[in-house]
Coordinates of N, CA and C in Angstrom, one line a residue:
Chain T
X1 N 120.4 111.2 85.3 CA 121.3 112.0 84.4 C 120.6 113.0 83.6
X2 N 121.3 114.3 82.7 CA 120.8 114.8 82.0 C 120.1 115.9 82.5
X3 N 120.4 116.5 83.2 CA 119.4 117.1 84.5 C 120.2 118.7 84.2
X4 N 119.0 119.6 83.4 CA 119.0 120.9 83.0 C 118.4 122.1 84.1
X5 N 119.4 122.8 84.7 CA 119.4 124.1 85.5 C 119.2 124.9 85.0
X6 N 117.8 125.9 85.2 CA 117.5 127.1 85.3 C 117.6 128.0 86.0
X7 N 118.0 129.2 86.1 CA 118.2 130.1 87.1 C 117.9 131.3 86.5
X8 N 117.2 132.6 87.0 CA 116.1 132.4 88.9 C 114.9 131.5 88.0
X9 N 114.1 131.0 89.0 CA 112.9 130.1 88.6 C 111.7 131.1 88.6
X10 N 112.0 132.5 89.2 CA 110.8 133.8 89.3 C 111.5 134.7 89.4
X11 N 111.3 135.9 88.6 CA 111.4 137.2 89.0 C 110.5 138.3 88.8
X12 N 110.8 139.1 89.6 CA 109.7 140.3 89.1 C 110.5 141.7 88.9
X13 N 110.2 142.3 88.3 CA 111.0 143.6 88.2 C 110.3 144.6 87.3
X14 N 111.0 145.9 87.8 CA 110.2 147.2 86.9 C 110.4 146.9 85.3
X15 N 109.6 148.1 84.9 CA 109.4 148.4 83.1 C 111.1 148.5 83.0
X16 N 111.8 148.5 82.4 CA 112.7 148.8 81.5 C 114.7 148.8 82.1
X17 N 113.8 147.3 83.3 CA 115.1 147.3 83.3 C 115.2 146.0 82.6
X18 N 116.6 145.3 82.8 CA 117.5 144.0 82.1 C 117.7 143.0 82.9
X19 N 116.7 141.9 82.7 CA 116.9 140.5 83.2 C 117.9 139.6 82.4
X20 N 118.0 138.6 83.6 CA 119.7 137.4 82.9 C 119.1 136.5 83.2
X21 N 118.8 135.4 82.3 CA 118.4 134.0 83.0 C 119.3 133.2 82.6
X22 N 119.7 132.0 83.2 CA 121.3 131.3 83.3 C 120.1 129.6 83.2
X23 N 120.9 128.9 82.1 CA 120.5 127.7 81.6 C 121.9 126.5 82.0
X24 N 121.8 126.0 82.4 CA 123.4 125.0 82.8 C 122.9 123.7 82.8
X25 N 123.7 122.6 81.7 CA 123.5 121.7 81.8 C 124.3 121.1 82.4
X26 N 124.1 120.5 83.9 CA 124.7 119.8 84.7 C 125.9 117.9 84.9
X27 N 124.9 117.8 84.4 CA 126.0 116.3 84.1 C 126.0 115.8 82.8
X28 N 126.3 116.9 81.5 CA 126.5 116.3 80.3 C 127.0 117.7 79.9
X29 N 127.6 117.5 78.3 CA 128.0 118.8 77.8 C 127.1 118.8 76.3
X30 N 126.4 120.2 76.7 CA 125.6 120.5 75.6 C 126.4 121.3 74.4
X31 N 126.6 120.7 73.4 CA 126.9 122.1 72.4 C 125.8 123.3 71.8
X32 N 124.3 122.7 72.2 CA 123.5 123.6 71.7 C 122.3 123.6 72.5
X33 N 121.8 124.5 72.8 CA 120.4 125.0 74.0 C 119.9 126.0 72.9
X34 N 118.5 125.5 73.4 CA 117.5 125.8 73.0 C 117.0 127.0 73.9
X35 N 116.1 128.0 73.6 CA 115.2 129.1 74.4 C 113.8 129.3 73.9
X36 N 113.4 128.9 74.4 CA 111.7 128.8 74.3 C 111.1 129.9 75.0
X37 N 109.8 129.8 74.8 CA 109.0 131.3 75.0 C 107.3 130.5 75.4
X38 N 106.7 130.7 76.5 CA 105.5 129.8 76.9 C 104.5 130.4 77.4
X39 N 103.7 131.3 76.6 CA 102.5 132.1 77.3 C 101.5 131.2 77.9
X40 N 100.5 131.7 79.2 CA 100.0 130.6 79.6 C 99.1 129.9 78.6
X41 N 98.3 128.6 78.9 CA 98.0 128.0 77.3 C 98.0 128.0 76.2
X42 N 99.6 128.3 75.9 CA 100.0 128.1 74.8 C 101.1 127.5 74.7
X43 N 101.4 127.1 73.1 CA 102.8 125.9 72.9 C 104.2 127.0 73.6
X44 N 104.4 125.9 73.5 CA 106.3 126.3 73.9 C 106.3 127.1 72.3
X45 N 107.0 128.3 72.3 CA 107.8 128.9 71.3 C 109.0 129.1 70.9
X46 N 109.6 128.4 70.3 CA 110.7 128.4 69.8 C 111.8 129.8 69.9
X47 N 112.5 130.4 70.2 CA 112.9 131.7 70.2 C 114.3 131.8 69.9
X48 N 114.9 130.9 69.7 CA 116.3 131.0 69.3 C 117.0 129.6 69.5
X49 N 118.2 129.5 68.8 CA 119.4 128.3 68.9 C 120.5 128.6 69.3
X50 N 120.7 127.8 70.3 CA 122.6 128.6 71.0 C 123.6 127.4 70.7
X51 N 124.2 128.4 69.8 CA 125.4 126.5 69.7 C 126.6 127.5 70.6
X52 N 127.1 126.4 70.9 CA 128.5 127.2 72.1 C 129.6 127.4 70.9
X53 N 129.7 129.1 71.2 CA 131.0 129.6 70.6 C 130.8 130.3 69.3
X54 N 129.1 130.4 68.8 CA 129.0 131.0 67.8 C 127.7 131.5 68.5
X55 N 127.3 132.7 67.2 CA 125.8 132.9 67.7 C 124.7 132.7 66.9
X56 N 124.1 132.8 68.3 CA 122.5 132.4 68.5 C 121.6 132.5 66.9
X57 N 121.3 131.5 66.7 CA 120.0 131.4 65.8 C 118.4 132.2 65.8
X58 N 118.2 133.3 65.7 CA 116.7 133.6 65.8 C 115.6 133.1 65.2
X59 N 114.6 132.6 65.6 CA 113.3 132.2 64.9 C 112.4 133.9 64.4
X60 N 112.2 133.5 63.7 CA 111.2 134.8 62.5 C 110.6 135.2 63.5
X61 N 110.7 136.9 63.6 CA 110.2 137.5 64.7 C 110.5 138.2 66.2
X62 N 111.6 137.1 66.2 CA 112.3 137.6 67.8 C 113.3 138.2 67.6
X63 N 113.3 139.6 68.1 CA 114.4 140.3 68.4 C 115.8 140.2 68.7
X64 N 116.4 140.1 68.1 CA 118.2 139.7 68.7 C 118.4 140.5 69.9
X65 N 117.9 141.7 68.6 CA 118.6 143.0 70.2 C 117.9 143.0 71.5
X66 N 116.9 142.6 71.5 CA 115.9 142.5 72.8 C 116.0 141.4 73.5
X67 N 116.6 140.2 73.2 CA 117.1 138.8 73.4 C 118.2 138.2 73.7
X68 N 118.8 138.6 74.2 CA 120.6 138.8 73.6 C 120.9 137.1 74.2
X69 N 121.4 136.4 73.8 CA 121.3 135.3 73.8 C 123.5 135.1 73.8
X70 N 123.9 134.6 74.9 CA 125.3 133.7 75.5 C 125.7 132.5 75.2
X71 N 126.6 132.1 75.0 CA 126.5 130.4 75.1 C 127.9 130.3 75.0
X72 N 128.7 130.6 76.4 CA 130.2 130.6 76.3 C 131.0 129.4 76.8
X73 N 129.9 129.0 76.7 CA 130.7 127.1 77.2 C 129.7 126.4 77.1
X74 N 130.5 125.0 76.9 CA 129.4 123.8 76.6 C 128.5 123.0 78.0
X75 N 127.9 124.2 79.1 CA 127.6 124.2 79.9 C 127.1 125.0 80.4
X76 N 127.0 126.1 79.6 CA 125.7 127.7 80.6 C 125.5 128.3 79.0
X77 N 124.4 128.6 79.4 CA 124.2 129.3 78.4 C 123.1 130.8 78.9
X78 N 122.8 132.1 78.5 CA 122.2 133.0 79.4 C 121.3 133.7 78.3
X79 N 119.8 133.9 78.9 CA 119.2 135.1 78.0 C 119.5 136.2 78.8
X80 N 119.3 137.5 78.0 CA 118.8 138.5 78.7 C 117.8 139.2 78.0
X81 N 116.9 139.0 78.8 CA 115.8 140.2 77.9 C 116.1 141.8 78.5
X82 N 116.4 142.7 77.6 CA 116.8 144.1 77.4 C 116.0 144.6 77.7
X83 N 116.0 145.6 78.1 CA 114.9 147.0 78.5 C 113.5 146.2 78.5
X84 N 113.4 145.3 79.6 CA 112.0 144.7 79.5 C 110.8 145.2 80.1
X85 N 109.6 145.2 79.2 CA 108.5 145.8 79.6 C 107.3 144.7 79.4
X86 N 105.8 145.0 80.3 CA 105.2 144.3 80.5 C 104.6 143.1 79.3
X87 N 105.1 143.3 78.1 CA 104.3 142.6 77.6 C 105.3 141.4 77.3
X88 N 106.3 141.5 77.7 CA 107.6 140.6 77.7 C 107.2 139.3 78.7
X89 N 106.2 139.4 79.6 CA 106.3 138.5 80.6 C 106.0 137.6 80.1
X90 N 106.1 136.5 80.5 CA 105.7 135.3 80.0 C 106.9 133.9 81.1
X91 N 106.3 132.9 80.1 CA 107.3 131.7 81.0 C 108.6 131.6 80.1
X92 N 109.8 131.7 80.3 CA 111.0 131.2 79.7 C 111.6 130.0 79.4
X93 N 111.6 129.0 78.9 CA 112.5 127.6 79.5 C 113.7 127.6 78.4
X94 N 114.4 126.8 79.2 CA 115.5 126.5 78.1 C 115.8 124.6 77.9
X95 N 116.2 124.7 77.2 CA 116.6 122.9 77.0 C 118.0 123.1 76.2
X96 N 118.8 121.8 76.4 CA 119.9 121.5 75.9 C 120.0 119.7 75.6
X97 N 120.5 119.6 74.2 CA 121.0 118.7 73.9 C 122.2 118.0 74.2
X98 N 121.6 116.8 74.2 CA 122.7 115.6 74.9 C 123.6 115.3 73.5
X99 N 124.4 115.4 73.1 CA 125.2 115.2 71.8 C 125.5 113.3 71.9
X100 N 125.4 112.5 73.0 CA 125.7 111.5 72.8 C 125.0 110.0 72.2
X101 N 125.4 109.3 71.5 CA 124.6 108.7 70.3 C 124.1 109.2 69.0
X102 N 123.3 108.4 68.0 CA 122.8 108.8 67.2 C 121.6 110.2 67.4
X103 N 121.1 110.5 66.6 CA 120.8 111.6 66.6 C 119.1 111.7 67.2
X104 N 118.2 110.6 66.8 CA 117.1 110.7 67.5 C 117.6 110.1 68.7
X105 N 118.4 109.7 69.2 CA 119.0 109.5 70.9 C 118.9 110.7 71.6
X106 N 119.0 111.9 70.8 CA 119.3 112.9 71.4 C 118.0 114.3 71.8
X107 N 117.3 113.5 72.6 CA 116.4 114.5 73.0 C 116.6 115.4 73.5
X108 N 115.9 116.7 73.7 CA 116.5 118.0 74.3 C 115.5 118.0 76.0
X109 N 116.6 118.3 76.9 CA 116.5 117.8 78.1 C 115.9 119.4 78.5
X110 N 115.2 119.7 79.4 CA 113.9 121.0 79.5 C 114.8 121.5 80.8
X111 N 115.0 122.9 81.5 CA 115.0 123.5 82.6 C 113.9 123.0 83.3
X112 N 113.1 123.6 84.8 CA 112.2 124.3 84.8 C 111.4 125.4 84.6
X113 N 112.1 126.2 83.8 CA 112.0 127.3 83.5 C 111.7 128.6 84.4
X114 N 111.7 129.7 84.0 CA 111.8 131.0 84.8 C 110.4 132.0 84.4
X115 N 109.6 132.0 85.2 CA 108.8 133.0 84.9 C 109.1 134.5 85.3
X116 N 109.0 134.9 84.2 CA 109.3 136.5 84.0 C 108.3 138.0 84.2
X117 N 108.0 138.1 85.5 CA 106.7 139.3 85.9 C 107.0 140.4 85.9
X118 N 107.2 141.6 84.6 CA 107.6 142.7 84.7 C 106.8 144.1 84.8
X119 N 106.3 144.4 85.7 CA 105.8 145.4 86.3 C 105.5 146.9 85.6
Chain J
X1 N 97.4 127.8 58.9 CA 96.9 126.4 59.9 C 98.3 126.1 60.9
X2 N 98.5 125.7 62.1 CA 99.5 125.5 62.8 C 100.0 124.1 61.9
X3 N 101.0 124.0 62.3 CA 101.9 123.1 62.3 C 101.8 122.0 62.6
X4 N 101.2 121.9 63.9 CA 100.7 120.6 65.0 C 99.5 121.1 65.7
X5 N 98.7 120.3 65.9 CA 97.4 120.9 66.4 C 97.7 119.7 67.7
X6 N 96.7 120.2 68.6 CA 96.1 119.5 69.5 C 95.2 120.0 70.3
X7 N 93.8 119.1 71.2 CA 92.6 119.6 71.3 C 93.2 119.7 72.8
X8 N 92.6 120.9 73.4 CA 93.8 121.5 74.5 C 93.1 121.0 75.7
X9 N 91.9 120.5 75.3 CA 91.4 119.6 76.6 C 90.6 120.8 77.8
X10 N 90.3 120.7 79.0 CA 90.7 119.5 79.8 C 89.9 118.0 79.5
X11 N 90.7 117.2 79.9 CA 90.0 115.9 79.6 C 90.2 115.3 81.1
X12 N 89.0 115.2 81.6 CA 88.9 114.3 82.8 C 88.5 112.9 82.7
X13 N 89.3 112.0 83.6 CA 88.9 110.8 83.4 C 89.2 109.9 84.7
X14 N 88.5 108.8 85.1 CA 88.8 108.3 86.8 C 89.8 107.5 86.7
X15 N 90.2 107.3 87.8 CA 91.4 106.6 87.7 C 91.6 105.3 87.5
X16 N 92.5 104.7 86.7 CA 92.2 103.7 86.2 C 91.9 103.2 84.6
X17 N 91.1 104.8 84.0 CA 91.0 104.4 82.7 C 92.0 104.3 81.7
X18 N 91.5 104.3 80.4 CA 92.9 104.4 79.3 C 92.5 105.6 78.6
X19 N 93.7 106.4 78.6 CA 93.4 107.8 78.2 C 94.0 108.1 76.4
X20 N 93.4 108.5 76.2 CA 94.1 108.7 74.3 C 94.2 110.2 74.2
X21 N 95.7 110.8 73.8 CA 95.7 112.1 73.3 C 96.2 111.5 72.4
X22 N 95.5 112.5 71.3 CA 95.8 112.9 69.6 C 96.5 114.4 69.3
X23 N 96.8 113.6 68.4 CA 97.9 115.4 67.5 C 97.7 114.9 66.5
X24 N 97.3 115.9 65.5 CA 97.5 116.1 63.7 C 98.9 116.6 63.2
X25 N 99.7 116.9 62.2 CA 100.5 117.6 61.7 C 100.0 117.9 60.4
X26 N 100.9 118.8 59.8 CA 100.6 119.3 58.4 C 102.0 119.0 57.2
X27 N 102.9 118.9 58.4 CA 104.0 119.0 57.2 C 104.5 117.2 57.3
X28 N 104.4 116.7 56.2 CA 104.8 115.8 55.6 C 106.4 115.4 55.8
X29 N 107.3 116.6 56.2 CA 108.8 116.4 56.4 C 108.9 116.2 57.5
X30 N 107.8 116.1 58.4 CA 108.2 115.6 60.1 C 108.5 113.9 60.2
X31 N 109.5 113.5 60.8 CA 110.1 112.1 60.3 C 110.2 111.7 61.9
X32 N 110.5 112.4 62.6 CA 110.4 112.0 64.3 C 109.2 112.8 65.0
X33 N 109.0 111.7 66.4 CA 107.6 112.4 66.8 C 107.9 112.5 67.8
X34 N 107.6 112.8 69.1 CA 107.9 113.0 70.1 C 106.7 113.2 71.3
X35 N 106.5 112.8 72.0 CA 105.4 113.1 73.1 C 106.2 113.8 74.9
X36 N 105.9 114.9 75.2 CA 106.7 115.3 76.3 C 105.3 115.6 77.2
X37 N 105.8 115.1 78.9 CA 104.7 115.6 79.9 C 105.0 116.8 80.7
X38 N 104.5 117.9 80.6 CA 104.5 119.4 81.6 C 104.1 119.3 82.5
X39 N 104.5 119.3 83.9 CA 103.8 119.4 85.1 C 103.9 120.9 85.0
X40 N 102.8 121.6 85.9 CA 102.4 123.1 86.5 C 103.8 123.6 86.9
X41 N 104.1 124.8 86.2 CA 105.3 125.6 86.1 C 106.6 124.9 86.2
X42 N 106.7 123.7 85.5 CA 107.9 122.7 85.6 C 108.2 122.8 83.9
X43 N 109.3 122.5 83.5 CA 109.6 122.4 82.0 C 109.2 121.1 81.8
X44 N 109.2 120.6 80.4 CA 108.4 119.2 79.6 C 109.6 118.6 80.2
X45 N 109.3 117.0 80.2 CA 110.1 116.0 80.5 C 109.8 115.3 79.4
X46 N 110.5 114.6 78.8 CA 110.6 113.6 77.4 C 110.0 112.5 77.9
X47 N 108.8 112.0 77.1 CA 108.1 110.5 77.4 C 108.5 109.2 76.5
X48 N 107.9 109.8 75.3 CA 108.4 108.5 74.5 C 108.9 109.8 73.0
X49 N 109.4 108.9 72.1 CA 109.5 109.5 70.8 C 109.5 107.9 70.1
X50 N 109.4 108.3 68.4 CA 108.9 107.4 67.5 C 109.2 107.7 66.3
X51 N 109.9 106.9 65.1 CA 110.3 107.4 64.2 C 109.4 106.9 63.1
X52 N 108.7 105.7 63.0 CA 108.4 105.3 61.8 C 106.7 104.8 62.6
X53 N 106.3 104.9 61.3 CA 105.0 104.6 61.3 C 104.5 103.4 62.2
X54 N 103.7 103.2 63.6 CA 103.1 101.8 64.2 C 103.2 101.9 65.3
X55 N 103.2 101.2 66.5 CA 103.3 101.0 67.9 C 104.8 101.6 68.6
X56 N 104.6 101.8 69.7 CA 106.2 102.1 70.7 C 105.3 101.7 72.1
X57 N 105.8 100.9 72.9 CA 105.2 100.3 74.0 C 106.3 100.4 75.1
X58 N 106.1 101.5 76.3 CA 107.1 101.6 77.6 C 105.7 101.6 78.2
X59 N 106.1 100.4 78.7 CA 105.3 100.9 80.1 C 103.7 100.9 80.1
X60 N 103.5 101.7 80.9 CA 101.8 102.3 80.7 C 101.5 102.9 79.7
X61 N 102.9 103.3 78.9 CA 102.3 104.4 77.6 C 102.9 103.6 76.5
X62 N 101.8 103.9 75.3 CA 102.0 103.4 74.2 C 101.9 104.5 73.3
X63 N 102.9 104.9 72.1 CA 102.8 105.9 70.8 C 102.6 105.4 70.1
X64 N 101.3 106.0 69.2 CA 100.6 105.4 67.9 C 101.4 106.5 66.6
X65 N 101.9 106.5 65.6 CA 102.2 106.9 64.4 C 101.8 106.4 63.2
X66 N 100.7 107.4 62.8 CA 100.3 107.0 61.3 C 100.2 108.3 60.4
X67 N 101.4 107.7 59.5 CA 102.0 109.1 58.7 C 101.1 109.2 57.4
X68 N 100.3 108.2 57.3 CA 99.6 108.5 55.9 C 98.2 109.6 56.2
X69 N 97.7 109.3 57.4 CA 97.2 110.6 57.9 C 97.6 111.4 58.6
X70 N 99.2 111.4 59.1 CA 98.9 112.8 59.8 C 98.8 112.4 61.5
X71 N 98.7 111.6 62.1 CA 97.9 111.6 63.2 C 98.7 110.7 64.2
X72 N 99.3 111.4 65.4 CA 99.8 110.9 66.4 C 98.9 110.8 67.5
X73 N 99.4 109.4 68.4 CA 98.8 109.2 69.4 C 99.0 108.9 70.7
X74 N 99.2 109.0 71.6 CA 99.5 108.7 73.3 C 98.6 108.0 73.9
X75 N 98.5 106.6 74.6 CA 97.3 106.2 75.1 C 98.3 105.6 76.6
X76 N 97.3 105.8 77.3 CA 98.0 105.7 78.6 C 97.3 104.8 79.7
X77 N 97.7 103.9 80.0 CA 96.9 102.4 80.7 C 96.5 102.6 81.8
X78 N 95.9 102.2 82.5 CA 95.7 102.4 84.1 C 96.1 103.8 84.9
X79 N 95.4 104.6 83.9 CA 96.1 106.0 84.3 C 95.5 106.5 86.2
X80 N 96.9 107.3 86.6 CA 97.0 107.4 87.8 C 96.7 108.7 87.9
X81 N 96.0 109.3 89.1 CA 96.4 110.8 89.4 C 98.1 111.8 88.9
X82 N 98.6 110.8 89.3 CA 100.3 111.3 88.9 C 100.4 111.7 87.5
X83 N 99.2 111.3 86.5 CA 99.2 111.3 85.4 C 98.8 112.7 85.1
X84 N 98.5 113.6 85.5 CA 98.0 114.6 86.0 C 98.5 115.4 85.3
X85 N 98.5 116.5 84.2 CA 99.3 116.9 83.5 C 99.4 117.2 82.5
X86 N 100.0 118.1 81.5 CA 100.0 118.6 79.9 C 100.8 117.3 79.4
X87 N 99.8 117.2 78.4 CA 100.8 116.6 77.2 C 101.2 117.2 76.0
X88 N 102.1 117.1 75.6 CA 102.5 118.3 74.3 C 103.1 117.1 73.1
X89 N 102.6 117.0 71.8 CA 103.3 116.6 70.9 C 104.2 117.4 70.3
X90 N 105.5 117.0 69.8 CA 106.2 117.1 69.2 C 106.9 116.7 68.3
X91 N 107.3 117.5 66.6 CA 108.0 117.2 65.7 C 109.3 117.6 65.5
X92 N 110.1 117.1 65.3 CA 111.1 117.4 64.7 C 111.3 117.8 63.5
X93 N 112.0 119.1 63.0 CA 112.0 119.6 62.0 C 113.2 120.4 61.4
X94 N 113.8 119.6 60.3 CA 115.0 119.7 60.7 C 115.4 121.3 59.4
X95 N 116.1 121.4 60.1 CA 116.8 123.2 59.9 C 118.2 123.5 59.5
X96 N 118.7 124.5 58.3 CA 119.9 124.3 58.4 C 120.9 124.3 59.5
X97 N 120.7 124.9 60.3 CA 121.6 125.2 61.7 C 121.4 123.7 62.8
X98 N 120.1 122.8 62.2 CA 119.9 121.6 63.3 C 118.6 121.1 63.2
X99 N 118.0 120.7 64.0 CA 116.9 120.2 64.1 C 116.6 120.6 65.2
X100 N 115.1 121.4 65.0 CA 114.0 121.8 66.3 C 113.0 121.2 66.7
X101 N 112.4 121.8 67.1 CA 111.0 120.9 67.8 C 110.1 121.9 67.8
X102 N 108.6 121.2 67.1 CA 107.6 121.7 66.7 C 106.5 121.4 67.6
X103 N 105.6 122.5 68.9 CA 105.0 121.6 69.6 C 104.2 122.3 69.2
X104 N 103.3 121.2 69.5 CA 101.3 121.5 69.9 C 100.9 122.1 71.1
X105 N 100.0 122.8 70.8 CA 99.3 123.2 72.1 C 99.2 122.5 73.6
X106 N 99.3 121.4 73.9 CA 99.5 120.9 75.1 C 98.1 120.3 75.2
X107 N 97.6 119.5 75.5 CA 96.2 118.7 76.2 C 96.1 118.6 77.5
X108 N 95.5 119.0 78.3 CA 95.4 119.1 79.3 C 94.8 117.8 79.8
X109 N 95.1 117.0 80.7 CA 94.6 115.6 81.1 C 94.9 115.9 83.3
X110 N 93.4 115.6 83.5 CA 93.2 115.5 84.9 C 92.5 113.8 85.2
X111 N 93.2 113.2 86.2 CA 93.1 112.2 86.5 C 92.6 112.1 88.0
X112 N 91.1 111.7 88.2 CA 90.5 112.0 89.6 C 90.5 110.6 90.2
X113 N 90.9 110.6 91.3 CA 91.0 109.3 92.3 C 89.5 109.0 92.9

């Protein structure tokens, strides 16, 4: 159970166009997904909070407008990174919470994440 | 100073031994801990978590927590190749909007048959 969908798991694309990456938690309903940011050896980065039906949380730093962050049901949630250019690449993941039980019950369950190679 | 530290390794070790990763923290308001394993281009998978200061025992893996210093621990028994892999600590830290997660740099642990 608990089992977090990323979508694409790779892409590559020119300078300045607009990627969508689709986060779907499959057999639970998440009210809130997480988007993380993972250059290679380095920590997971925190990049925003998606609660479904409101918006997204930014962490100090990250762009709204460059990030645009979805979360239109308690089951998909989408980034897009805007007019992306090379220094944008990096690894993506997303995770979503399991709202069932107490509250350290509720670990946040990880995609695979999507690596992002922008040319 | 980061938040959570950890020595990023690689740590090699044969198979079979008992492996110990450490993490420091700095903030005092971290109240849950969390240990997750990264395989190569895969997202973390949740191993253990731990709320109060002492032992947590699944398995091959045991979490050490001692809040008077600061200092989390993962020690891992009869480690296998499969064991092969980032470890990342993590805190919980809680926010008006919720509670996030604070990780460490990852440790790199290679386990040779």
């Amino acid at each position: 159970g608990a089992v977090v969908s990323q979508h694409p798991s790779w892409v590559i694309c020119k300078s300045g166009t607009s990627v969508k990456i689709e986060c779907r938690s499959l057999d639970f309903q998440a009210t809130t997904m997480f988007w993380y940011r993972q250059f290679p050896k380095q920590s997971l980065m925190l990049m925003a909070t998606s609660n479904e039906g409101s918006k997204a949380t930014y962490e100090q730093g990250v762009e709204k407008d460059k990030f645009l962050i979805n979360h239109a049901s308690l089951t998909l949630s989408t980034l897009t990174v805007t007019s992306a250019h090379p220094e944008d690449s990096s690894f993506y993941i997303c995770s979503a919470r399991d709202f069932s039980g107490i509250p350290i019950n509720q670990p946040q369950h990880f995609g695979d994440g999507t690596r992002l190679s922008i040319l | 100073q980061k938040e959570v530290e950890q020595d990023p390794g690689p740590l090699s070790v044969p198979e079979g031994a008992i492996v110990s990763l450490n993490c420091t923290y700095s903030n005092s308001a971290f109240q849950y801990f969390m240990w997750y394993r990264q395989y190569s281009r895969k997202g973390p998978e949740l191993l253990m978590y731990t709320y109060s200061s002492g032992n947590k025992e699944d398995g091959r893996f045991t979490a050490q927590v001692d809040k008077s210093s600061k200092y989390i621990s993962l020690f891992i028994r009869d480690s296998q190749p499969s064991d092969s892999a980032t470890y990342l600590c993590a805190n919980v830290e809680s926010m008006e909007y919720g509670n996030k997660l604070v990780f460490g740099a990852g440790t790199i642990l290679r386990v040779k048959s």
